Amino acid sequence: MNSRKVVYLFYTTFLIGTVAGFIFGLILDWQTHLDDITSFAFGGLFMLAVTAAIWAVIAQMGFFAYLTIHRFGLGIFKSYQLWNKVQIVIIAFALFDLMFFRHYFFAAEDVSLTGYIIMPLLLLAYGLLIAWVKSKETDRSAFVSTVFFMVVVTTIEWIPALRENDYGFLLTAIVSLLAANTWQILVLHRLHDQPNGKQPGVKKKERPVIN
């Protein structure tokens, strides 16, 4: 990875995360934004774009932090197999915490835990899908690490929105984060193996950078 590739990864991730969050936020509250446009009041649209951009930057920070943690994990546990087992345990704890603590802090007394299971399960399902794609393009050893990144790291990045418990804010944030994180995890191995000066091209079987 040279500086040109890092810059490419940064600005493409920034654009993808920002555009995805902006479009979703626009659709989510379409009538309000339409009224703003017709009255030439663009403050709401500007704030929507800024918010989506912030989530995209947070996603990039989380990604590079995980690359460091991944290498530390491999150094500490000495093997991919053991490190993968540790990651699976952390994934389970993260999903349980996402369900339990949201119910504990925000649910009314007569609301059951069942409704709070949906969000973690959807996040897990999406993480498994992206991990399947990653492992198909690289190697099966990348599967667990990709699920860990898509579930655990995304959840950590999502914490500011989770604390607010506003569904509009939650959904706009997670769309930006997932779009940015999906792009980063799926483009990294292609970008890493490209000759210097070139951008990712046609998909091909490659060894994983994250596995």
Short mmCIF file of N, CA and C in Angstrom, two decimals, residues 45-168:
data_model
loop_
_atom_site.label_atom_id
_atom_site.label_comp_id
_atom_site.label_asym_id
_atom_site.label_seq_id
_atom_site.Cartn_x
_atom_site.Cartn_y
_atom_site.Cartn_z
N LEU A 45 -30.67 20.13 4.39
CA LEU A 45 -29.91 19.29 3.48
C LEU A 45 -28.42 19.36 3.77
N PHE A 46 -27.95 20.55 4.09
CA PHE A 46 -26.54 20.71 4.42
C PHE A 46 -26.17 19.91 5.66
N MET A 47 -26.99 19.99 6.69
CA MET A 47 -26.73 19.25 7.92
C MET A 47 -26.81 17.74 7.69
N LEU A 48 -27.73 17.32 6.82
CA LEU A 48 -27.84 15.90 6.50
C LEU A 48 -26.56 15.41 5.83
N ALA A 49 -26.03 16.20 4.89
CA ALA A 49 -24.79 15.83 4.21
C ALA A 49 -23.61 15.81 5.19
N VAL A 50 -23.54 16.80 6.06
CA VAL A 50 -22.45 16.87 7.04
C VAL A 50 -22.51 15.68 7.99
N THR A 51 -23.71 15.34 8.46
CA THR A 51 -23.87 14.21 9.37
C THR A 51 -23.44 12.91 8.71
N ALA A 52 -23.87 12.69 7.46
CA ALA A 52 -23.47 11.49 6.73
C ALA A 52 -21.96 11.44 6.54
N ALA A 53 -21.36 12.60 6.25
CA ALA A 53 -19.91 12.66 6.07
C ALA A 53 -19.17 12.31 7.36
N ILE A 54 -19.70 12.76 8.49
CA ILE A 54 -19.08 12.44 9.78
C ILE A 54 -19.08 10.94 10.02
N TRP A 55 -20.20 10.28 9.71
CA TRP A 55 -20.27 8.82 9.89
C TRP A 55 -19.28 8.12 8.96
N ALA A 56 -19.11 8.64 7.75
CA ALA A 56 -18.16 8.04 6.82
C ALA A 56 -16.73 8.15 7.36
N VAL A 57 -16.40 9.27 7.96
CA VAL A 57 -15.07 9.45 8.55
C VAL A 57 -14.89 8.52 9.75
N ILE A 58 -15.93 8.40 10.57
CA ILE A 58 -15.87 7.48 11.72
C ILE A 58 -15.63 6.05 11.24
N ALA A 59 -16.29 5.67 10.13
CA ALA A 59 -16.09 4.33 9.58
C ALA A 59 -14.64 4.11 9.16
N GLN A 60 -14.02 5.11 8.59
CA GLN A 60 -12.62 4.99 8.20
C GLN A 60 -11.70 4.87 9.42
N MET A 61 -11.98 5.62 10.45
CA MET A 61 -11.19 5.51 11.68
C MET A 61 -11.31 4.11 12.27
N GLY A 62 -12.53 3.58 12.29
CA GLY A 62 -12.74 2.24 12.82
C GLY A 62 -12.03 1.18 12.00
N PHE A 63 -12.01 1.37 10.69
CA PHE A 63 -11.37 0.39 9.81
C PHE A 63 -9.87 0.31 10.06
N PHE A 64 -9.21 1.45 10.09
CA PHE A 64 -7.76 1.44 10.31
C PHE A 64 -7.42 1.01 11.73
N ALA A 65 -8.31 1.31 12.68
CA ALA A 65 -8.09 0.82 14.04
C ALA A 65 -8.17 -0.71 14.07
N TYR A 66 -9.13 -1.27 13.32
CA TYR A 66 -9.25 -2.73 13.31
C TYR A 66 -8.06 -3.40 12.64
N LEU A 67 -7.53 -2.80 11.58
CA LEU A 67 -6.35 -3.38 10.94
C LEU A 67 -5.20 -3.52 11.95
N THR A 68 -5.07 -2.52 12.82
CA THR A 68 -4.03 -2.58 13.86
C THR A 68 -4.37 -3.65 14.89
N ILE A 69 -5.62 -3.67 15.34
CA ILE A 69 -6.04 -4.66 16.34
C ILE A 69 -5.88 -6.08 15.79
N HIS A 70 -6.20 -6.25 14.51
CA HIS A 70 -6.09 -7.57 13.89
C HIS A 70 -4.65 -8.08 13.95
N ARG A 71 -3.72 -7.23 13.65
CA ARG A 71 -2.31 -7.64 13.71
C ARG A 71 -1.85 -7.92 15.14
N PHE A 72 -2.33 -7.11 16.08
CA PHE A 72 -2.01 -7.37 17.49
C PHE A 72 -2.59 -8.72 17.92
N GLY A 73 -3.82 -8.99 17.50
CA GLY A 73 -4.47 -10.26 17.85
C GLY A 73 -3.70 -11.44 17.33
N LEU A 74 -3.26 -11.36 16.08
CA LEU A 74 -2.46 -12.44 15.52
C LEU A 74 -1.13 -12.60 16.26
N GLY A 75 -0.55 -11.48 16.68
CA GLY A 75 0.71 -11.54 17.41
C GLY A 75 0.54 -12.15 18.79
N ILE A 76 -0.57 -11.84 19.45
CA ILE A 76 -0.80 -12.34 20.81
C ILE A 76 -1.17 -13.81 20.81
N PHE A 77 -2.09 -14.21 19.91
CA PHE A 77 -2.63 -15.58 19.93
C PHE A 77 -1.87 -16.54 19.02
N LYS A 78 -0.95 -16.01 18.21
CA LYS A 78 0.02 -16.81 17.47
C LYS A 78 -0.56 -17.65 16.32
N SER A 79 -1.87 -17.71 16.16
CA SER A 79 -2.45 -18.50 15.07
C SER A 79 -3.79 -17.91 14.66
N TYR A 80 -4.12 -18.10 13.37
CA TYR A 80 -5.41 -17.62 12.89
C TYR A 80 -6.56 -18.36 13.56
N GLN A 81 -6.39 -19.65 13.81
CA GLN A 81 -7.47 -20.44 14.38
C GLN A 81 -7.88 -19.94 15.76
N LEU A 82 -6.90 -19.71 16.62
CA LEU A 82 -7.20 -19.24 17.97
C LEU A 82 -7.75 -17.82 17.95
N TRP A 83 -7.16 -16.97 17.12
CA TRP A 83 -7.64 -15.59 17.01
C TRP A 83 -9.07 -15.55 16.48
N ASN A 84 -9.40 -16.44 15.54
CA ASN A 84 -10.76 -16.51 15.03
C ASN A 84 -11.75 -16.93 16.11
N LYS A 85 -11.34 -17.87 16.96
CA LYS A 85 -12.22 -18.29 18.06
C LYS A 85 -12.48 -17.14 19.03
N VAL A 86 -11.44 -16.37 19.31
CA VAL A 86 -11.60 -15.20 20.19
C VAL A 86 -12.56 -14.20 19.55
N GLN A 87 -12.41 -13.99 18.25
CA GLN A 87 -13.29 -13.05 17.55
C GLN A 87 -14.75 -13.52 17.56
N ILE A 88 -14.98 -14.80 17.43
CA ILE A 88 -16.34 -15.34 17.47
C ILE A 88 -16.99 -15.06 18.83
N VAL A 89 -16.22 -15.25 19.91
CA VAL A 89 -16.73 -14.96 21.25
C VAL A 89 -17.08 -13.48 21.38
N ILE A 90 -16.22 -12.61 20.87
CA ILE A 90 -16.47 -11.17 20.96
C ILE A 90 -17.69 -10.79 20.13
N ILE A 91 -17.86 -11.41 18.96
CA ILE A 91 -19.04 -11.16 18.13
C ILE A 91 -20.31 -11.50 18.91
N ALA A 92 -20.32 -12.66 19.58
CA ALA A 92 -21.48 -13.07 20.35
C ALA A 92 -21.79 -12.08 21.47
N PHE A 93 -20.76 -11.63 22.18
CA PHE A 93 -20.96 -10.64 23.24
C PHE A 93 -21.48 -9.32 22.69
N ALA A 94 -20.95 -8.88 21.55
CA ALA A 94 -21.39 -7.62 20.96
C ALA A 94 -22.86 -7.68 20.56
N LEU A 95 -23.28 -8.78 19.96
CA LEU A 95 -24.67 -8.92 19.56
C LEU A 95 -25.59 -8.97 20.77
N PHE A 96 -25.17 -9.68 21.81
CA PHE A 96 -25.96 -9.75 23.03
C PHE A 96 -26.07 -8.37 23.68
N ASP A 97 -24.97 -7.66 23.75
CA ASP A 97 -24.98 -6.31 24.35
C ASP A 97 -25.85 -5.36 23.55
N LEU A 98 -25.79 -5.45 22.22
CA LEU A 98 -26.61 -4.59 21.38
C LEU A 98 -28.09 -4.82 21.64
N MET A 99 -28.45 -6.05 21.93
CA MET A 99 -29.85 -6.38 22.24
C MET A 99 -30.19 -6.02 23.68
N PHE A 100 -29.38 -6.49 24.63
CA PHE A 100 -29.73 -6.38 26.05
C PHE A 100 -29.69 -4.94 26.54
N PHE A 101 -28.62 -4.22 26.25
CA PHE A 101 -28.48 -2.88 26.81
C PHE A 101 -29.44 -1.88 26.18
N ARG A 102 -29.77 -2.04 24.92
CA ARG A 102 -30.78 -1.16 24.33
C ARG A 102 -32.13 -1.39 25.00
N HIS A 103 -32.44 -2.66 25.27
CA HIS A 103 -33.69 -2.97 25.98
C HIS A 103 -33.64 -2.43 27.40
N TYR A 104 -32.51 -2.59 28.06
CA TYR A 104 -32.37 -2.17 29.46
C TYR A 104 -32.53 -0.66 29.62
N PHE A 105 -31.93 0.10 28.72
CA PHE A 105 -31.92 1.55 28.87
C PHE A 105 -33.13 2.25 28.24
N PHE A 106 -33.72 1.66 27.22
CA PHE A 106 -34.74 2.40 26.46
C PHE A 106 -36.12 1.78 26.45
N ALA A 107 -36.25 0.51 26.79
CA ALA A 107 -37.56 -0.13 26.71
C ALA A 107 -38.43 0.23 27.92
N ALA A 108 -39.72 0.36 27.66
CA ALA A 108 -40.67 0.53 28.77
C ALA A 108 -40.78 -0.76 29.56
N GLU A 109 -41.33 -0.68 30.76
CA GLU A 109 -41.36 -1.84 31.65
C GLU A 109 -42.13 -3.01 31.06
N ASP A 110 -43.17 -2.75 30.28
CA ASP A 110 -43.99 -3.83 29.76
C ASP A 110 -43.55 -4.30 28.37
N VAL A 111 -42.42 -3.82 27.87
CA VAL A 111 -41.93 -4.20 26.54
C VAL A 111 -40.96 -5.36 26.69
N SER A 112 -41.18 -6.43 25.92
CA SER A 112 -40.33 -7.61 26.01
C SER A 112 -39.02 -7.42 25.27
N LEU A 113 -38.13 -8.35 25.49
CA LEU A 113 -36.81 -8.31 24.86
C LEU A 113 -36.87 -8.69 23.38
N THR A 114 -37.95 -9.34 22.98
CA THR A 114 -38.05 -9.92 21.64
C THR A 114 -37.84 -8.89 20.54
N GLY A 115 -38.47 -7.73 20.66
CA GLY A 115 -38.35 -6.72 19.62
C GLY A 115 -36.96 -6.17 19.44
N TYR A 116 -36.13 -6.30 20.45
CA TYR A 116 -34.76 -5.78 20.38
C TYR A 116 -33.78 -6.80 19.80
N ILE A 117 -34.28 -7.99 19.46
CA ILE A 117 -33.42 -9.00 18.84
C ILE A 117 -33.27 -8.74 17.35
N ILE A 118 -34.25 -8.07 16.75
CA ILE A 118 -34.28 -7.90 15.30
C ILE A 118 -33.06 -7.17 14.78
N MET A 119 -32.71 -6.06 15.41
CA MET A 119 -31.58 -5.26 14.93
C MET A 119 -30.27 -6.03 14.95
N PRO A 120 -29.90 -6.70 16.05
CA PRO A 120 -28.65 -7.49 16.03
C PRO A 120 -28.67 -8.60 14.99
N LEU A 121 -29.83 -9.25 14.81
CA LEU A 121 -29.91 -10.33 13.83
C LEU A 121 -29.73 -9.82 12.41
N LEU A 122 -30.31 -8.67 12.11
CA LEU A 122 -30.14 -8.08 10.78
C LEU A 122 -28.69 -7.70 10.53
N LEU A 123 -28.06 -7.13 11.55
CA LEU A 123 -26.64 -6.76 11.42
C LEU A 123 -25.78 -8.01 11.22
N LEU A 124 -26.07 -9.07 11.96
CA LEU A 124 -25.33 -10.32 11.81
C LEU A 124 -25.54 -10.91 10.42
N ALA A 125 -26.79 -10.91 9.94
CA ALA A 125 -27.08 -11.45 8.61
C ALA A 125 -26.31 -10.69 7.53
N TYR A 126 -26.28 -9.38 7.65
CA TYR A 126 -25.54 -8.57 6.67
C TYR A 126 -24.04 -8.86 6.76
N GLY A 127 -23.53 -8.96 7.99
CA GLY A 127 -22.12 -9.28 8.17
C GLY A 127 -21.76 -10.63 7.57
N LEU A 128 -22.62 -11.62 7.74
CA LEU A 128 -22.38 -12.94 7.17
C LEU A 128 -22.37 -12.89 5.64
N LEU A 129 -23.28 -12.10 5.08
CA LEU A 129 -23.33 -11.97 3.62
C LEU A 129 -22.04 -11.36 3.08
N ILE A 130 -21.59 -10.27 3.70
CA ILE A 130 -20.36 -9.62 3.24
C ILE A 130 -19.16 -10.53 3.46
N ALA A 131 -19.16 -11.28 4.56
CA ALA A 131 -18.07 -12.21 4.82
C ALA A 131 -18.03 -13.32 3.78
N TRP A 132 -19.19 -13.76 3.34
CA TRP A 132 -19.26 -14.79 2.29
C TRP A 132 -18.67 -14.25 0.99
N VAL A 133 -19.03 -13.02 0.63
CA VAL A 133 -18.47 -12.41 -0.58
C VAL A 133 -16.96 -12.26 -0.45
N LYS A 134 -16.51 -11.78 0.71
CA LYS A 134 -15.07 -11.59 0.94
C LYS A 134 -14.31 -12.91 0.82
N SER A 135 -14.85 -13.97 1.42
CA SER A 135 -14.17 -15.26 1.38
C SER A 135 -14.18 -15.86 -0.02
N LYS A 136 -15.23 -15.57 -0.79
CA LYS A 136 -15.26 -16.04 -2.18
C LYS A 136 -14.20 -15.35 -3.02
N GLU A 137 -13.96 -14.08 -2.74
CA GLU A 137 -12.99 -13.31 -3.53
C GLU A 137 -11.56 -13.51 -3.05
N THR A 138 -11.40 -13.99 -1.81
CA THR A 138 -10.04 -14.16 -1.27
C THR A 138 -9.84 -15.59 -0.80
N ASP A 139 -10.19 -15.85 0.46
CA ASP A 139 -9.94 -17.15 1.05
C ASP A 139 -10.89 -17.35 2.22
N ARG A 140 -11.19 -18.61 2.54
CA ARG A 140 -12.13 -18.89 3.63
C ARG A 140 -11.64 -18.35 4.98
N SER A 141 -10.35 -18.20 5.13
CA SER A 141 -9.80 -17.72 6.40
C SER A 141 -10.18 -16.27 6.68
N ALA A 142 -10.67 -15.55 5.66
CA ALA A 142 -11.09 -14.16 5.86
C ALA A 142 -12.50 -14.04 6.42
N PHE A 143 -13.23 -15.15 6.51
CA PHE A 143 -14.66 -15.10 6.85
C PHE A 143 -14.90 -14.52 8.25
N VAL A 144 -14.28 -15.10 9.26
CA VAL A 144 -14.54 -14.69 10.64
C VAL A 144 -14.12 -13.25 10.87
N SER A 145 -12.96 -12.87 10.37
CA SER A 145 -12.48 -11.50 10.56
C SER A 145 -13.40 -10.48 9.91
N THR A 146 -13.96 -10.84 8.76
CA THR A 146 -14.89 -9.93 8.09
C THR A 146 -16.18 -9.78 8.89
N VAL A 147 -16.70 -10.89 9.41
CA VAL A 147 -17.89 -10.81 10.26
C VAL A 147 -17.60 -9.95 11.49
N PHE A 148 -16.43 -10.15 12.08
CA PHE A 148 -16.04 -9.36 13.26
C PHE A 148 -16.03 -7.87 12.92
N PHE A 149 -15.42 -7.53 11.81
CA PHE A 149 -15.36 -6.13 11.43
C PHE A 149 -16.75 -5.56 11.17
N MET A 150 -17.55 -6.28 10.40
CA MET A 150 -18.87 -5.77 10.02
C MET A 150 -19.83 -5.70 11.21
N VAL A 151 -19.66 -6.56 12.20
CA VAL A 151 -20.58 -6.58 13.35
C VAL A 151 -20.01 -5.78 14.52
N VAL A 152 -18.86 -6.18 15.01
CA VAL A 152 -18.33 -5.58 16.24
C VAL A 152 -17.84 -4.15 16.00
N VAL A 153 -17.02 -3.96 14.98
CA VAL A 153 -16.48 -2.62 14.74
C VAL A 153 -17.59 -1.65 14.34
N THR A 154 -18.51 -2.10 13.50
CA THR A 154 -19.63 -1.24 13.12
C THR A 154 -20.48 -0.87 14.33
N THR A 155 -20.70 -1.80 15.24
CA THR A 155 -21.46 -1.51 16.46
C THR A 155 -20.76 -0.46 17.32
N ILE A 156 -19.45 -0.58 17.46
CA ILE A 156 -18.69 0.40 18.23
C ILE A 156 -18.79 1.78 17.58
N GLU A 157 -18.66 1.83 16.26
CA GLU A 157 -18.78 3.09 15.54
C GLU A 157 -20.18 3.69 15.67
N TRP A 158 -21.15 2.84 15.87
CA TRP A 158 -22.57 3.22 15.92
C TRP A 158 -23.00 3.75 17.29
N ILE A 159 -22.15 3.62 18.29
CA ILE A 159 -22.51 3.94 19.68
C ILE A 159 -23.09 5.34 19.85
N PRO A 160 -22.52 6.40 19.25
CA PRO A 160 -23.12 7.73 19.44
C PRO A 160 -24.60 7.79 19.04
N ALA A 161 -24.97 7.11 17.96
CA ALA A 161 -26.37 7.09 17.55
C ALA A 161 -27.20 6.20 18.46
N LEU A 162 -26.62 5.09 18.92
CA LEU A 162 -27.35 4.18 19.81
C LEU A 162 -27.72 4.88 21.12
N ARG A 163 -26.88 5.74 21.58
CA ARG A 163 -27.15 6.46 22.84
C ARG A 163 -28.33 7.42 22.69
N GLU A 164 -28.56 7.93 21.48
CA GLU A 164 -29.68 8.84 21.26
C GLU A 164 -31.01 8.10 21.14
N ASN A 165 -30.97 6.88 20.59
CA ASN A 165 -32.15 6.04 20.43
C ASN A 165 -33.23 6.70 19.59
N ASP A 166 -32.84 7.50 18.63
CA ASP A 166 -33.77 8.08 17.67
C ASP A 166 -33.69 7.25 16.39
N TYR A 167 -34.81 6.65 15.97
CA TYR A 167 -34.76 5.69 14.87
C TYR A 167 -34.29 6.31 13.56
N GLY A 168 -34.70 7.54 13.29
CA GLY A 168 -34.23 8.20 12.08
C GLY A 168 -32.72 8.38 12.09
#
